[in-house]
């Protein structure tokens, strides 16, 4: 079975994370992705190490873990787009592509004739996705935006971290670049929507996607808490602002267990299982709203009992009665987790340096398949092949472009 986007071709002019994350998803779904990189240096993240991929000999290669995380399945073509000949190559490639993804500063490609207006005149069906920090409109449209800044300005850090009255209080960033990753996901969603529009009309279109917009949209229930109460949500650290009990609890062996009670039935079963059945009948804790009101006293009562059992004992006990719970795992433990292994969330691909492990795409289709056809490419490894196959360039023409430093 072929991937659902088989026969579609993507021109990837993006670098770092948000754009490459989107185009990696498209590659997993079967699209041919041609990644344009600067000659010599390539994507910025190629230099974002250590750690580096190990060669078969065990020595470090020049391939950074960061680059490997977001560039599976792509063909690397080096082009100097500052040169007119390089710009001409991009226009030729765009005429043969269905989708283009770029994350240059607003207006950065217009002077090179590589903006949407210029390329859609050549290819009216082109879906052109621009990813910037702040979008193509508004007072900050010309400013660069990075994930850390967006997490701060977009409100995420204001609700992440320990509460003001707790040790270690203060805003915290999330441990992965969530603004970039969620923007990449939204870019993919937007592209698929534009593809459906094109099947109905034949028209391509421009997608203007901003990291700040995406981060604001992902405030979700916390934004709605603000709209409903008129009060900005505060940092609550380990516990949930709207649900109780829904947080870590200490166990007898010093480890913590996450217990996530989502309704009154689960709360009743949880209390009975740990020998505190009377709490479910206590008027103070009769429903979630009251449990939120009396959070501190309830958690203190529950903690006295969770400390009497090990993590393993509590997990087995609560799983048996359908109360959601689980351990806090590091990333090594995650990939050793039997459930993660059963779902095939680790993949290994062959590269010129040897095996490359990576995180699988989480999508599971019943009729189509995802494809891991190619390890993240070495810089420029596909330049000649792409120029020959897609643009029908002769070997002489390719050598001439190389001699001029265009590719």
CSV table of C-alpha atoms in Angstrom, one decimal, residues 15-393:
chain,number,residue,atom,x,y,z
A,15,UNK,CA,14.8,25.1,8.2
A,16,UNK,CA,15.1,24.6,11.9
A,17,UNK,CA,11.9,23.0,13.3
A,18,UNK,CA,8.4,24.2,12.5
A,19,UNK,CA,8.6,23.9,8.7
A,20,UNK,CA,10.8,20.8,8.7
A,21,UNK,CA,8.4,19.1,11.2
A,22,UNK,CA,5.5,19.7,8.8
A,23,UNK,CA,7.4,18.4,5.7
A,24,UNK,CA,8.6,15.4,7.6
A,25,UNK,CA,5.0,14.5,8.3
A,26,UNK,CA,4.2,14.9,4.6
A,27,UNK,CA,7.1,12.7,3.7
A,28,UNK,CA,5.9,10.0,6.1
A,29,UNK,CA,2.5,10.2,4.4
A,30,UNK,CA,4.1,9.4,1.1
A,31,UNK,CA,4.9,12.8,-0.5
A,32,UNK,CA,8.2,13.4,-2.2
A,33,UNK,CA,9.9,16.1,-0.3
A,34,UNK,CA,12.8,18.1,-1.9
A,35,UNK,CA,14.6,20.0,0.9
A,36,UNK,CA,16.5,23.0,-0.3
A,37,UNK,CA,19.6,23.8,1.7
A,38,UNK,CA,22.4,26.4,1.6
A,39,UNK,CA,25.6,25.0,0.0
A,40,UNK,CA,28.3,24.2,2.5
A,41,UNK,CA,26.4,24.9,5.7
A,42,UNK,CA,22.9,23.6,5.1
A,43,UNK,CA,20.0,23.8,7.5
A,44,UNK,CA,21.0,25.6,10.7
A,45,UNK,CA,20.2,22.6,12.8
A,46,UNK,CA,22.9,20.5,11.2
A,47,UNK,CA,25.3,22.4,13.5
A,48,UNK,CA,23.1,22.1,16.6
A,49,UNK,CA,25.1,19.5,18.5
A,50,UNK,CA,26.2,17.6,20.4
A,51,UNK,CA,24.9,15.0,20.5
A,52,UNK,CA,25.8,13.7,17.0
A,53,UNK,CA,24.9,10.5,15.1
A,54,UNK,CA,27.5,7.8,15.7
A,55,UNK,CA,29.2,6.2,12.7
A,56,UNK,CA,29.5,2.5,12.3
A,57,UNK,CA,33.0,2.9,13.8
A,58,UNK,CA,31.5,4.5,16.9
A,59,UNK,CA,32.9,7.9,16.2
A,60,UNK,CA,30.8,11.1,16.0
A,61,UNK,CA,29.6,12.1,12.5
A,62,UNK,CA,28.7,15.6,11.4
A,63,UNK,CA,24.9,14.8,11.6
A,64,UNK,CA,23.3,16.4,14.7
A,65,UNK,CA,20.5,14.7,16.6
A,66,UNK,CA,18.4,17.9,16.2
A,67,UNK,CA,18.6,17.7,12.4
A,68,UNK,CA,17.8,14.0,12.4
A,69,UNK,CA,14.7,14.6,14.4
A,70,UNK,CA,12.8,16.5,11.7
A,71,UNK,CA,14.2,15.6,8.3
A,72,UNK,CA,13.4,11.9,7.7
A,73,UNK,CA,12.3,10.9,4.2
A,74,UNK,CA,13.6,14.0,2.4
A,75,UNK,CA,15.9,14.6,-0.6
A,76,UNK,CA,18.6,17.2,0.1
A,77,UNK,CA,19.3,19.6,-2.8
A,78,UNK,CA,21.8,22.4,-2.1
A,79,UNK,CA,21.0,25.7,-4.0
A,80,UNK,CA,22.3,29.2,-3.5
A,81,UNK,CA,19.2,31.2,-3.8
A,82,UNK,CA,21.1,34.5,-3.5
A,83,UNK,CA,22.2,33.9,-7.1
A,84,UNK,CA,19.9,34.5,-10.1
A,85,UNK,CA,20.7,31.0,-11.4
A,86,UNK,CA,19.7,29.6,-8.0
A,87,UNK,CA,16.4,31.5,-8.0
A,88,UNK,CA,15.7,30.3,-11.5
A,89,UNK,CA,16.2,26.7,-10.3
A,90,UNK,CA,13.7,27.2,-7.5
A,91,UNK,CA,11.1,28.6,-9.9
A,92,UNK,CA,11.6,25.6,-12.2
A,93,UNK,CA,11.2,23.3,-9.2
A,94,UNK,CA,8.1,25.1,-8.0
A,95,UNK,CA,6.5,24.6,-11.4
A,96,UNK,CA,6.8,20.9,-10.9
A,97,UNK,CA,5.6,20.8,-7.2
A,98,UNK,CA,2.2,20.7,-5.5
A,99,UNK,CA,3.2,22.3,-2.2
A,100,UNK,CA,5.9,24.7,-1.1
A,101,UNK,CA,6.8,25.3,2.6
A,102,UNK,CA,9.0,28.2,3.6
A,103,UNK,CA,9.9,30.1,6.9
A,104,UNK,CA,11.8,33.1,5.7
A,105,UNK,CA,11.1,36.5,7.4
A,106,UNK,CA,8.0,38.2,6.0
A,107,UNK,CA,8.8,39.5,2.5
A,108,UNK,CA,12.2,37.7,2.5
A,109,UNK,CA,11.6,35.8,-0.7
A,110,UNK,CA,9.7,38.6,-2.6
A,111,UNK,CA,13.0,40.3,-3.7
A,112,UNK,CA,14.1,37.0,-5.2
A,113,UNK,CA,10.9,36.4,-7.1
A,114,UNK,CA,10.1,33.4,-4.9
A,115,UNK,CA,7.1,34.7,-3.1
A,116,UNK,CA,3.6,33.3,-3.5
A,117,UNK,CA,2.5,36.0,-6.1
A,118,UNK,CA,5.5,35.2,-8.3
A,119,UNK,CA,5.4,31.4,-8.1
A,120,UNK,CA,1.6,31.1,-8.3
A,121,UNK,CA,1.8,33.0,-11.6
A,122,UNK,CA,4.0,30.1,-12.8
A,123,UNK,CA,2.0,27.3,-11.1
A,124,UNK,CA,-1.6,28.4,-10.2
A,125,UNK,CA,-2.3,25.1,-8.4
A,126,UNK,CA,0.7,25.6,-6.0
A,127,UNK,CA,-0.1,25.5,-2.3
A,128,UNK,CA,2.3,27.9,-0.7
A,129,UNK,CA,2.7,27.7,3.1
A,130,UNK,CA,4.6,30.5,4.9
A,131,UNK,CA,5.6,30.0,8.5
A,132,UNK,CA,6.8,33.0,10.5
A,133,UNK,CA,7.0,34.1,14.1
A,134,UNK,CA,4.2,36.7,13.9
A,135,UNK,CA,2.5,36.3,10.6
A,136,UNK,CA,2.4,38.6,7.5
A,137,UNK,CA,0.2,41.3,9.1
A,138,UNK,CA,0.3,43.3,12.3
A,139,UNK,CA,2.9,45.5,14.0
A,140,UNK,CA,5.4,42.6,14.6
A,141,UNK,CA,5.2,41.1,11.1
A,142,UNK,CA,8.8,41.9,10.3
A,143,UNK,CA,10.3,40.5,13.5
A,144,UNK,CA,11.9,37.1,13.9
A,145,UNK,CA,10.2,34.7,16.3
A,146,UNK,CA,11.8,31.8,18.1
A,147,UNK,CA,10.0,29.1,20.2
A,148,UNK,CA,11.2,30.3,23.6
A,149,UNK,CA,10.0,33.8,22.9
A,150,UNK,CA,6.7,32.6,21.6
A,151,UNK,CA,6.1,30.4,24.7
A,152,UNK,CA,6.7,33.5,26.7
A,153,UNK,CA,4.7,36.0,24.7
A,154,UNK,CA,1.9,33.5,23.9
A,155,UNK,CA,1.1,32.9,27.5
A,156,UNK,CA,2.3,29.3,27.9
A,157,UNK,CA,5.0,30.1,30.4
A,158,UNK,CA,2.6,32.1,32.6
A,159,UNK,CA,0.7,28.8,33.3
A,160,UNK,CA,3.8,26.5,33.3
A,161,UNK,CA,5.8,26.0,36.5
A,162,UNK,CA,5.4,25.9,40.2
A,163,UNK,CA,2.8,28.3,41.9
A,164,UNK,CA,4.1,31.5,43.4
A,165,UNK,CA,3.9,30.1,46.9
A,166,UNK,CA,5.8,26.9,46.1
A,167,UNK,CA,9.6,26.2,46.0
A,168,UNK,CA,11.1,26.8,42.6
A,169,UNK,CA,8.3,29.2,41.6
A,170,UNK,CA,8.5,31.1,38.4
A,171,UNK,CA,7.5,30.8,34.7
A,172,UNK,CA,9.1,27.8,32.9
A,173,UNK,CA,9.4,26.8,29.3
A,174,UNK,CA,8.2,23.4,28.1
A,175,UNK,CA,11.0,20.8,27.6
A,176,UNK,CA,10.4,20.6,23.8
A,177,UNK,CA,9.8,23.4,21.4
A,178,UNK,CA,6.0,23.1,21.5
A,179,UNK,CA,5.3,26.3,19.6
A,180,UNK,CA,7.4,25.0,16.7
A,181,UNK,CA,6.0,21.5,16.8
A,182,UNK,CA,2.4,22.6,17.1
A,183,UNK,CA,2.9,25.1,14.3
A,184,UNK,CA,4.3,22.3,12.1
A,185,UNK,CA,1.3,20.2,12.9
A,186,UNK,CA,-1.1,23.1,12.1
A,187,UNK,CA,0.8,23.7,8.8
A,188,UNK,CA,0.2,20.1,7.8
A,189,UNK,CA,-3.5,20.4,8.7
A,190,UNK,CA,-3.7,23.6,6.7
A,191,UNK,CA,-1.9,22.1,3.7
A,192,UNK,CA,-4.3,19.1,3.7
A,193,UNK,CA,-7.3,21.5,3.8
A,194,UNK,CA,-5.8,23.4,0.9
A,195,UNK,CA,-5.3,20.2,-1.1
A,196,UNK,CA,-9.0,19.3,-0.7
A,197,UNK,CA,-9.9,22.9,-1.9
A,198,UNK,CA,-7.7,22.3,-4.9
A,199,UNK,CA,-9.4,19.1,-5.8
A,200,UNK,CA,-12.7,21.0,-5.9
A,201,UNK,CA,-11.5,24.1,-7.7
A,202,UNK,CA,-8.1,23.5,-9.2
A,203,UNK,CA,-6.8,26.5,-7.3
A,204,UNK,CA,-3.8,26.7,-5.1
A,205,UNK,CA,-3.5,29.3,-2.3
A,206,UNK,CA,-1.3,31.0,0.2
A,207,UNK,CA,-1.2,29.9,3.9
A,208,UNK,CA,0.0,32.5,6.4
A,209,UNK,CA,0.9,30.6,9.6
A,210,UNK,CA,2.3,32.4,12.7
A,211,UNK,CA,3.9,30.7,15.7
A,212,UNK,CA,2.3,33.2,18.0
A,213,UNK,CA,-1.2,32.6,16.6
A,214,UNK,CA,-0.7,28.8,17.0
A,215,UNK,CA,0.6,29.2,20.6
A,216,UNK,CA,-2.4,31.4,21.5
A,217,UNK,CA,-4.8,28.9,19.9
A,218,UNK,CA,-3.2,26.1,22.0
A,219,UNK,CA,-4.0,27.8,25.3
A,220,UNK,CA,-7.3,25.9,24.8
A,221,UNK,CA,-9.1,25.4,28.2
A,222,UNK,CA,-6.8,27.8,30.0
A,223,UNK,CA,-7.9,30.6,27.6
A,224,UNK,CA,-11.5,29.6,28.2
A,225,UNK,CA,-10.9,29.7,31.9
A,226,UNK,CA,-9.9,33.3,31.5
A,227,UNK,CA,-12.8,34.2,29.2
A,228,UNK,CA,-15.3,32.7,31.7
A,229,UNK,CA,-13.8,34.1,34.9
A,230,UNK,CA,-12.2,37.3,33.8
A,231,UNK,CA,-9.0,36.3,35.7
A,232,UNK,CA,-5.8,35.2,34.0
A,233,UNK,CA,-5.0,31.6,35.1
A,234,UNK,CA,-1.9,31.2,37.3
A,235,UNK,CA,0.8,28.6,37.4
A,236,UNK,CA,-0.4,25.5,39.3
A,237,UNK,CA,2.7,23.4,39.1
A,238,UNK,CA,1.9,19.7,39.3
A,239,UNK,CA,-1.8,19.9,39.7
A,240,UNK,CA,-4.6,20.6,37.3
A,241,UNK,CA,-6.5,23.9,37.6
A,242,UNK,CA,-9.9,22.3,37.0
A,243,UNK,CA,-9.7,18.7,38.2
A,244,UNK,CA,-9.0,17.1,41.6
A,245,UNK,CA,-7.3,14.7,42.3
A,246,UNK,CA,-5.3,15.1,39.1
A,247,UNK,CA,-1.6,15.2,40.0
A,248,UNK,CA,1.4,13.3,41.2
A,249,UNK,CA,1.3,11.4,44.5
A,250,UNK,CA,4.2,10.0,46.5
A,251,UNK,CA,4.6,6.3,47.0
A,252,UNK,CA,6.3,4.0,49.5
A,253,UNK,CA,9.5,3.6,47.4
A,254,UNK,CA,10.0,7.3,46.9
A,255,UNK,CA,8.7,7.3,43.3
A,256,UNK,CA,5.7,9.4,42.2
A,257,UNK,CA,2.6,8.2,40.5
A,258,UNK,CA,0.3,10.3,38.4
A,259,UNK,CA,-3.4,9.8,39.3
A,260,UNK,CA,-5.8,11.4,37.0
A,261,UNK,CA,-9.4,11.3,38.2
A,262,UNK,CA,-11.8,12.6,35.7
A,263,UNK,CA,-15.3,11.9,37.2
A,264,UNK,CA,-17.1,11.0,40.4
A,265,UNK,CA,-17.2,7.3,39.7
A,266,UNK,CA,-13.4,7.2,39.4
A,267,UNK,CA,-13.0,9.2,42.6
A,268,UNK,CA,-15.3,6.8,44.5
A,269,UNK,CA,-13.4,3.7,43.2
A,270,UNK,CA,-10.0,5.3,44.0
A,271,UNK,CA,-11.0,6.2,47.6
A,272,UNK,CA,-12.4,2.7,48.2
A,273,UNK,CA,-9.3,1.0,46.8
A,274,UNK,CA,-7.0,2.8,49.2
A,275,UNK,CA,-9.2,2.4,52.2
A,276,UNK,CA,-10.7,5.9,52.3
A,277,UNK,CA,-14.2,5.1,51.0
A,278,UNK,CA,-15.8,7.6,53.4
A,279,UNK,CA,-14.2,10.5,51.5
A,280,UNK,CA,-16.4,9.9,48.5
A,281,UNK,CA,-19.4,10.4,50.8
A,282,UNK,CA,-17.9,13.5,52.5
A,283,UNK,CA,-19.9,16.6,51.5
A,284,UNK,CA,-16.6,18.5,51.0
A,285,UNK,CA,-15.6,16.2,48.2
A,286,UNK,CA,-19.0,15.2,46.8
A,287,UNK,CA,-18.3,16.5,43.3
A,288,UNK,CA,-15.4,17.9,41.3
A,289,UNK,CA,-16.3,21.6,42.0
A,290,UNK,CA,-16.1,20.9,45.7
A,291,UNK,CA,-12.9,18.9,45.4
A,292,UNK,CA,-11.3,21.9,43.6
A,293,UNK,CA,-12.5,24.1,46.5
A,294,UNK,CA,-11.1,21.8,49.1
A,295,UNK,CA,-8.1,20.6,47.2
A,296,UNK,CA,-5.4,21.0,49.9
A,297,UNK,CA,-7.2,19.1,52.6
A,298,UNK,CA,-8.2,16.3,50.2
A,299,UNK,CA,-4.7,15.8,48.8
A,300,UNK,CA,-3.3,15.7,52.3
A,301,UNK,CA,-5.7,12.9,53.2
A,302,UNK,CA,-5.1,10.9,50.0
A,303,UNK,CA,-1.3,11.3,50.3
A,304,UNK,CA,-1.2,9.6,53.7
A,305,UNK,CA,-2.5,6.4,52.0
A,306,UNK,CA,-0.6,6.5,48.7
A,307,UNK,CA,2.7,6.6,50.7
A,308,UNK,CA,1.8,3.2,52.1
A,309,UNK,CA,2.0,1.4,48.7
A,310,UNK,CA,4.8,1.1,46.1
A,311,UNK,CA,4.4,2.6,42.6
A,312,UNK,CA,4.0,-1.0,41.3
A,313,UNK,CA,1.3,-1.9,43.8
A,314,UNK,CA,-0.7,1.3,43.3
A,315,UNK,CA,-0.5,1.1,39.5
A,316,UNK,CA,-1.7,-2.5,39.5
A,317,UNK,CA,-4.5,-1.7,42.0
A,318,UNK,CA,-5.8,1.3,40.2
A,319,UNK,CA,-5.5,-0.2,36.7
A,320,UNK,CA,-7.8,-3.1,37.9
A,321,UNK,CA,-10.6,-0.7,38.8
A,322,UNK,CA,-10.2,1.7,35.9
A,323,UNK,CA,-8.7,4.7,37.6
A,324,UNK,CA,-6.2,6.4,35.2
A,325,UNK,CA,-2.7,6.3,36.6
A,326,UNK,CA,0.9,5.9,35.6
A,327,UNK,CA,4.6,6.5,36.3
A,328,UNK,CA,6.7,9.5,35.4
A,329,UNK,CA,9.2,8.1,33.0
A,330,UNK,CA,12.4,9.4,31.5
A,331,UNK,CA,12.9,9.0,27.7
A,332,UNK,CA,15.0,5.8,28.0
A,333,UNK,CA,12.1,4.3,30.0
A,334,UNK,CA,9.6,5.6,27.4
A,335,UNK,CA,11.2,3.6,24.6
A,336,UNK,CA,11.5,0.5,26.9
A,337,UNK,CA,7.8,0.8,27.7
A,338,UNK,CA,5.9,-2.3,26.4
A,339,UNK,CA,3.0,-0.2,25.2
A,340,UNK,CA,5.3,2.1,23.3
A,341,UNK,CA,7.1,-0.8,21.8
A,342,UNK,CA,3.8,-2.5,20.9
A,343,UNK,CA,2.7,0.6,19.0
A,344,UNK,CA,5.9,0.7,17.0
A,345,UNK,CA,7.0,4.1,18.1
A,346,UNK,CA,10.7,3.6,17.4
A,347,UNK,CA,12.0,3.2,13.8
A,348,UNK,CA,15.4,2.5,12.4
A,349,UNK,CA,16.5,3.6,9.0
A,350,UNK,CA,19.8,2.9,7.1
A,351,UNK,CA,21.9,5.9,6.2
A,352,UNK,CA,25.4,6.3,4.7
A,353,UNK,CA,26.7,6.5,8.3
A,354,UNK,CA,24.8,3.4,9.5
A,355,UNK,CA,21.5,2.8,11.3
A,356,UNK,CA,19.6,5.9,12.4
A,357,UNK,CA,17.0,5.5,15.1
A,358,UNK,CA,14.0,7.9,15.3
A,359,UNK,CA,10.6,8.4,16.6
A,360,UNK,CA,7.8,7.0,14.4
A,361,UNK,CA,4.9,8.9,13.1
A,362,UNK,CA,1.9,8.3,15.5
A,363,UNK,CA,-0.7,8.1,12.7
A,364,UNK,CA,-2.2,4.6,12.2
A,365,UNK,CA,-4.3,4.2,9.1
A,366,UNK,CA,-6.5,1.2,8.3
A,367,UNK,CA,-6.4,1.5,4.5
A,368,UNK,CA,-3.2,3.3,3.7
A,369,UNK,CA,0.3,3.2,5.2
A,370,UNK,CA,3.0,5.5,6.4
A,371,UNK,CA,6.4,5.2,4.7
A,372,UNK,CA,9.8,5.5,6.1
A,373,UNK,CA,11.7,5.3,2.8
A,374,UNK,CA,14.8,7.4,3.5
A,375,UNK,CA,16.9,8.4,6.5
A,376,UNK,CA,17.5,12.1,7.1
A,377,UNK,CA,19.8,13.0,4.2
A,378,UNK,CA,23.4,14.1,4.2
A,379,UNK,CA,23.9,17.7,3.0
A,380,UNK,CA,23.3,17.8,-0.8
A,381,UNK,CA,23.3,14.0,-1.2
A,382,UNK,CA,20.4,14.2,-3.7
A,383,UNK,CA,21.4,17.3,-5.7
A,384,UNK,CA,22.3,15.6,-8.9
A,385,UNK,CA,19.6,13.0,-8.8
A,386,UNK,CA,16.8,15.6,-8.2
A,387,UNK,CA,18.0,17.9,-10.9
A,388,UNK,CA,18.1,15.0,-13.4
A,389,UNK,CA,14.8,13.4,-12.4
A,390,UNK,CA,12.7,16.4,-11.8
A,391,UNK,CA,14.1,19.1,-14.1
A,392,UNK,CA,15.7,16.8,-16.7
A,393,UNK,CA,19.1,18.5,-16.3
